């Protein structure tokens, strides 16, 4: 093997299976995979007489977090209890003299390098940059267009990353974790004579995903790594950017569920979404300890265990239909309580705006 998860082997996950390193649908074109989901959404919209019902599931968030929402805006809603578990952050609006203004706001927030710079409105890890020095901060900020909001967040020291999907119905006193996904960052390990490109072509998984890895590594493709030397192939823990997702459902414990429920109930009227965290160890995570929240995603997020290569297509759709069904059920309850959905056309306008913004962001690290 020329690659391995840089987070090493995380115990407690489901045993590996033999076969293809990719699932049969893992990198299907989005319009193919999501067509049944869209049809299901339309059927539910007809049933509930409002296609935007899910946006009422988290009514204090723009579109409930379906699209166009502010990442910092969600984190800003956290009360004192929840805030203790969120990695410190600040925001910046790109304009002029960005680097100095960023340094000033970092100082006010007690942030020091390394930090992560990312768009305040975005998805799929687009534009996320790891910044270790002032020079790198200057380059990262210059790569973004003027007039966009950015989040600058302390780099969480924990190595491992996971996505925890949280659901709480308005008429229920407690929430549940419906999905836990480990996000492995693949690392390329050198042998002293092959180039980075050669190593990518030799690995069973990366050779199928050269279109994802080579643009990011274009300046190192001809480098020869020393024996044992390794480089991470991606920084962001995102499936479509090259991270490897593994189902960690066996590690959902009452202690972890209670801790996440405590945190999420300190965010007003939040009922449905994925909480992305970094954590110290599986043992600590199972105990509901030693983790920090990177960001909180609303109704537009997925239960990402579906991208584990061991997940069958049937299992993936069962999970998708269950979660989208829950958004309609929760949204309907919130509407009955007096909240309003965002409206179909308002959501379309925000989706188009987000799409334009994503196209303007630099390549992620």
Coordinates of C-alpha atoms in Angstrom, one line a residue:
X1 CA 0.0 0.0 0.0
X2 CA 1.3 3.5 -0.8
X3 CA -1.4 5.3 1.1
X4 CA -2.9 5.0 4.6
X5 CA -5.3 7.0 6.7
X6 CA -3.1 9.6 8.4
X7 CA -5.3 9.3 11.4
X8 CA -4.0 5.8 11.7
X9 CA -6.3 3.0 12.5
X10 CA -9.3 4.0 14.6
X11 CA -10.7 1.1 16.6
X12 CA -14.3 0.4 17.1
X13 CA -15.5 0.9 13.5
X14 CA -17.0 -1.8 11.4
X15 CA -14.6 -4.4 10.1
X16 CA -13.2 -3.9 6.6
X17 CA -14.6 -5.9 3.8
X18 CA -12.8 -7.2 0.8
X19 CA -13.4 -5.8 -2.7
X20 CA -13.3 -2.5 -4.4
X21 CA -11.7 0.5 -2.5
X22 CA -14.7 2.5 -3.8
X23 CA -18.3 1.7 -3.5
X24 CA -20.3 1.2 -6.7
X25 CA -21.9 4.6 -6.4
X26 CA -19.4 6.7 -4.5
X27 CA -18.4 8.9 -7.3
X28 CA -21.5 8.8 -9.5
X29 CA -22.5 12.2 -11.0
X30 CA -24.6 14.0 -8.5
X31 CA -27.6 14.2 -10.7
X32 CA -27.7 10.4 -11.0
X33 CA -27.4 9.6 -7.3
X34 CA -29.6 12.4 -6.0
X35 CA -32.5 12.0 -8.5
X36 CA -34.4 9.5 -6.3
X37 CA -33.8 11.8 -3.4
X38 CA -35.3 14.8 -5.3
X39 CA -38.3 12.7 -6.3
X40 CA -38.8 11.7 -2.7
X41 CA -38.5 15.4 -1.6
X42 CA -41.1 16.3 -4.2
X43 CA -43.5 13.6 -3.0
X44 CA -43.1 14.8 0.6
X45 CA -43.6 18.4 -0.5
X46 CA -46.9 17.5 -2.1
X47 CA -47.9 15.6 1.0
X48 CA -47.1 18.5 3.4
X49 CA -48.3 21.1 0.9
X50 CA -45.0 23.0 1.1
X51 CA -41.8 22.0 -0.6
X52 CA -39.7 24.1 1.8
X53 CA -41.2 22.5 5.0
X54 CA -37.7 21.3 6.0
X55 CA -36.4 24.9 6.3
X56 CA -38.6 25.3 9.4
X57 CA -36.8 22.5 11.2
X58 CA -34.1 25.0 12.3
X59 CA -36.2 28.1 12.0
X60 CA -33.6 30.6 13.4
X61 CA -31.1 29.6 10.6
X62 CA -31.4 30.9 7.1
X63 CA -33.3 28.2 5.1
X64 CA -32.8 26.0 8.2
X65 CA -29.3 25.4 6.9
X66 CA -30.4 24.0 3.5
X67 CA -28.3 26.5 1.6
X68 CA -26.9 30.0 1.9
X69 CA -26.6 29.9 5.6
X70 CA -23.8 31.6 7.6
X71 CA -21.4 29.2 9.4
X72 CA -20.5 31.8 11.9
X73 CA -24.1 32.8 12.3
X74 CA -25.0 29.3 13.5
X75 CA -22.0 29.2 15.9
X76 CA -22.9 32.7 17.2
X77 CA -26.2 31.3 18.5
X78 CA -24.5 29.0 21.0
X79 CA -25.1 29.6 24.6
X80 CA -22.4 29.4 27.3
X81 CA -22.6 25.6 27.6
X82 CA -22.3 25.0 23.8
X83 CA -19.7 27.7 23.3
X84 CA -17.2 25.8 25.5
X85 CA -17.2 23.0 22.9
X86 CA -16.7 25.1 19.8
X87 CA -13.2 25.9 18.5
X88 CA -12.6 29.6 18.9
X89 CA -13.1 31.7 15.7
X90 CA -13.5 35.2 14.3
X91 CA -14.8 36.6 11.0
X92 CA -13.5 38.9 8.3
X93 CA -15.1 40.7 5.4
X94 CA -12.6 40.8 2.5
X95 CA -11.8 44.3 1.4
X96 CA -8.5 46.1 1.7
X97 CA -5.6 45.7 4.1
X98 CA -7.1 42.2 4.8
X99 CA -4.0 40.7 6.5
X100 CA -3.6 43.4 9.1
X101 CA -7.3 43.5 9.8
X102 CA -7.2 39.7 10.2
X103 CA -4.3 39.9 12.6
X104 CA -6.0 42.5 14.6
X105 CA -9.2 40.5 15.0
X106 CA -7.2 37.3 15.7
X107 CA -5.5 39.2 18.5
X108 CA -8.8 40.4 20.0
X109 CA -10.1 36.8 20.0
X110 CA -6.8 35.3 21.3
X111 CA -6.2 33.3 18.2
X112 CA -2.6 32.4 17.1
X113 CA -1.2 30.4 14.2
X114 CA -2.0 27.9 12.9
X115 CA -5.6 28.8 12.0
X116 CA -8.0 27.6 9.4
X117 CA -9.5 30.2 6.9
X118 CA -12.8 29.2 5.2
X119 CA -15.8 30.9 3.6
X120 CA -18.6 31.8 5.9
X121 CA -21.1 30.6 3.2
X122 CA -20.0 27.4 1.6
X123 CA -20.1 23.7 1.5
X124 CA -18.1 20.5 0.7
X125 CA -14.9 22.0 2.0
X126 CA -14.6 24.4 -0.9
X127 CA -12.0 27.2 -0.2
X128 CA -10.8 25.8 3.2
X129 CA -7.2 26.8 3.8
X130 CA -4.7 25.8 6.5
X131 CA -2.7 28.9 7.5
X132 CA 0.5 28.5 9.6
X133 CA 2.2 31.9 9.1
X134 CA 1.5 35.5 8.4
X135 CA 2.8 35.1 4.9
X136 CA 0.4 32.2 4.3
X137 CA -2.4 34.2 5.8
X138 CA -1.7 37.0 3.3
X139 CA -1.7 34.5 0.4
X140 CA -4.9 32.8 1.5
X141 CA -6.8 36.0 1.9
X142 CA -5.6 37.4 -1.4
X143 CA -6.9 34.2 -3.1
X144 CA -10.5 35.1 -2.2
X145 CA -12.6 37.6 -4.1
X146 CA -13.3 41.0 -2.4
X147 CA -16.6 41.4 -0.6
X148 CA -17.0 37.9 0.9
X149 CA -17.3 36.9 4.6
X150 CA -14.6 34.5 5.9
X151 CA -14.2 32.5 9.1
X152 CA -10.8 32.3 10.8
X153 CA -10.8 29.5 13.3
X154 CA -8.1 28.0 15.6
X155 CA -6.7 24.8 14.3
X156 CA -8.0 22.1 16.6
X157 CA -5.0 20.1 17.9
X158 CA -6.8 16.7 17.8
X159 CA -5.9 14.6 14.8
X160 CA -9.1 12.6 14.3
X161 CA -12.3 13.9 12.7
X162 CA -15.9 12.8 12.8
X163 CA -19.4 13.8 11.7
X164 CA -22.2 13.4 14.3
X165 CA -25.7 13.6 13.0
X166 CA -28.2 15.0 15.6
X167 CA -32.0 14.8 15.5
X168 CA -34.4 16.1 18.1
X169 CA -38.1 16.4 17.5
X170 CA -39.7 19.6 19.1
X171 CA -42.0 17.4 21.2
X172 CA -39.2 15.3 22.5
X173 CA -37.1 16.3 25.6
X174 CA -34.0 14.7 24.2
X175 CA -32.2 14.2 20.9
X176 CA -30.5 11.2 19.3
X177 CA -27.4 10.6 17.2
X178 CA -28.6 8.9 14.0
X179 CA -25.1 8.6 12.4
X180 CA -21.5 8.7 13.3
X181 CA -18.9 8.9 10.5
X182 CA -15.1 8.8 10.9
X183 CA -13.3 11.0 8.4
X184 CA -9.8 9.6 7.5
X185 CA -7.3 11.9 5.8
X186 CA -5.3 9.7 3.4
X187 CA -1.6 10.0 3.5
X188 CA 0.9 9.1 0.8
X189 CA 4.0 7.1 2.1
X190 CA 7.2 7.3 0.2
X191 CA 9.6 4.4 -0.7
X192 CA 12.7 6.4 -1.7
X193 CA 12.5 5.9 -5.4
X194 CA 9.0 6.5 -6.8
X195 CA 7.6 10.0 -7.5
X196 CA 4.4 11.2 -5.8
X197 CA 2.6 10.7 -9.1
X198 CA 3.9 7.1 -9.4
X199 CA 2.8 6.4 -5.8
X200 CA -0.7 7.8 -6.5
X201 CA -1.0 5.5 -9.6
X202 CA 0.1 2.4 -7.6
X203 CA -2.5 2.6 -4.8
X204 CA -5.8 0.8 -5.4
X205 CA -7.9 3.8 -4.3
X206 CA -5.9 6.9 -5.3
X207 CA -5.3 5.6 -8.9
X208 CA -9.1 5.9 -9.3
X209 CA -9.2 9.4 -8.0
X210 CA -6.3 11.1 -9.7
X211 CA -8.6 13.9 -10.8
X212 CA -9.1 14.8 -7.1
X213 CA -5.6 14.6 -5.8
X214 CA -3.3 15.7 -8.7
X215 CA -4.5 19.3 -9.0
X216 CA -3.8 19.9 -5.3
X217 CA -0.4 18.2 -5.5
X218 CA 0.6 19.6 -8.8
X219 CA 3.8 21.2 -7.4
X220 CA 4.9 17.9 -5.9
X221 CA 4.0 15.3 -8.4
X222 CA 7.6 14.8 -9.5
X223 CA 9.0 14.8 -6.0
X224 CA 10.5 11.5 -4.6
X225 CA 9.5 10.9 -1.0
X226 CA 12.1 9.3 1.2
X227 CA 11.3 5.9 2.6
X228 CA 8.8 6.3 5.3
X229 CA 8.2 10.0 4.6
X230 CA 4.5 10.9 4.3
X231 CA 2.3 13.7 3.1
X232 CA -1.4 14.2 3.6
X233 CA -3.3 14.1 0.4
X234 CA -6.0 16.6 1.6
X235 CA -6.6 18.7 4.6
X236 CA -10.4 19.1 4.6
X237 CA -12.4 16.1 6.0
X238 CA -14.7 16.1 3.0
X239 CA -15.7 13.1 0.9
X240 CA -15.8 14.8 -2.5
X241 CA -12.3 16.3 -1.8
X242 CA -10.7 13.0 -1.1
X243 CA -11.2 12.1 2.5
X244 CA -12.2 8.5 3.3
X245 CA -15.4 8.1 5.3
X246 CA -16.1 5.1 7.6
X247 CA -19.2 4.2 9.4
X248 CA -18.7 4.5 13.2
X249 CA -22.2 3.7 14.3
X250 CA -20.9 1.1 16.8
X251 CA -19.3 4.0 18.8
X252 CA -22.6 5.9 19.4
X253 CA -23.0 5.6 23.2
X254 CA -25.4 7.0 25.7
X255 CA -22.6 9.2 27.1
X256 CA -21.8 10.7 23.7
X257 CA -25.5 11.1 22.9
X258 CA -26.2 12.9 26.2
X259 CA -23.2 15.2 25.7
X260 CA -24.2 16.2 22.2
X261 CA -27.8 16.6 23.3
X262 CA -26.6 19.0 26.1
X263 CA -24.7 21.0 23.6
X264 CA -27.3 21.2 20.8
X265 CA -30.1 22.1 23.2
X266 CA -28.1 25.2 24.0
X267 CA -28.5 26.4 20.5
X268 CA -32.1 27.8 20.2
X269 CA -34.5 25.8 18.1
X270 CA -31.9 23.6 16.5
X271 CA -33.4 20.2 15.7
X272 CA -31.6 18.6 12.8
X273 CA -28.1 18.6 11.3
X274 CA -24.6 17.3 11.4
X275 CA -22.0 18.4 13.9
X276 CA -18.4 18.1 12.6
X277 CA -15.8 17.6 15.3
X278 CA -12.2 16.7 15.9
X279 CA -11.4 14.4 18.8
X280 CA -8.6 13.0 20.8
X281 CA -9.4 9.3 20.8
X282 CA -12.3 6.9 20.2
X283 CA -12.4 6.1 23.9
X284 CA -12.7 9.8 24.8
X285 CA -15.4 10.4 22.1
X286 CA -17.4 7.4 23.3
X287 CA -17.3 9.0 26.8
X288 CA -18.4 12.3 25.4
X289 CA -15.1 14.0 26.2
X290 CA -12.1 15.6 24.5
X291 CA -13.6 16.8 21.3
X292 CA -14.1 20.2 19.7
X293 CA -16.7 21.4 17.2
X294 CA -15.5 22.6 13.9
X295 CA -18.9 23.6 12.5
X296 CA -22.6 22.9 12.7
X297 CA -24.6 22.1 9.6
X298 CA -28.3 22.3 9.2
X299 CA -30.9 20.5 7.0
X300 CA -28.7 20.6 4.0
X301 CA -26.2 18.2 5.6
X302 CA -26.0 14.5 5.1
X303 CA -25.5 11.5 7.3
X304 CA -22.1 10.9 5.8
X305 CA -21.7 7.2 6.7
X306 CA -23.4 6.5 3.4
X307 CA -20.1 7.3 1.7
X308 CA -18.4 4.4 3.5
X309 CA -17.3 2.0 0.6
X310 CA -19.0 -0.8 2.5
X311 CA -22.4 0.9 2.4
X312 CA -24.8 -0.6 -0.2
X313 CA -26.8 1.6 -2.5
X314 CA -30.0 0.3 -0.8
X315 CA -28.6 1.2 2.6
X316 CA -27.6 4.7 1.3
X317 CA -31.1 5.5 0.1
X318 CA -32.7 4.1 3.2
X319 CA -30.6 6.5 5.2
X320 CA -31.3 9.4 2.8
X321 CA -35.0 8.9 2.8
X322 CA -35.1 8.5 6.6
X323 CA -33.2 11.8 7.2
X324 CA -35.1 13.8 4.7
X325 CA -38.4 12.4 6.0
X326 CA -37.4 13.6 9.4
X327 CA -36.8 17.1 8.2
X328 CA -40.3 17.3 6.9
X329 CA -41.8 15.8 10.1
X330 CA -39.8 18.2 12.3
X331 CA -40.5 21.2 10.0
X332 CA -44.2 20.5 10.0
X333 CA -44.2 20.4 13.8
X334 CA -42.4 23.8 14.0
X335 CA -44.8 25.3 11.5
X336 CA -47.7 24.1 13.6
X337 CA -46.0 25.9 16.5
X338 CA -46.1 29.1 14.6
X339 CA -42.7 29.2 12.7
X340 CA -42.6 29.7 9.0
X341 CA -40.7 27.9 6.3
X342 CA -38.3 29.9 4.0
X343 CA -40.3 29.6 0.9
X344 CA -39.4 27.7 -2.3
X345 CA -38.3 30.6 -4.5
X346 CA -36.3 32.3 -1.7
X347 CA -34.4 29.1 -1.3
X348 CA -33.7 28.9 -5.0
X349 CA -32.3 32.5 -5.0
X350 CA -30.0 31.6 -2.1
X351 CA -28.9 28.4 -3.7
X352 CA -27.9 30.3 -6.9
X353 CA -26.0 32.9 -4.9
X354 CA -24.2 30.1 -3.0
X355 CA -23.3 28.4 -6.3
X356 CA -21.8 31.7 -7.6
X357 CA -19.8 32.1 -4.4
X358 CA -18.4 28.5 -4.5
X359 CA -17.2 29.1 -8.0
X360 CA -15.2 32.2 -6.9
X361 CA -13.4 30.5 -4.0
X362 CA -9.8 29.2 -4.3
X363 CA -9.0 25.5 -4.2
X364 CA -9.1 24.0 -0.8
X365 CA -6.1 22.5 1.0

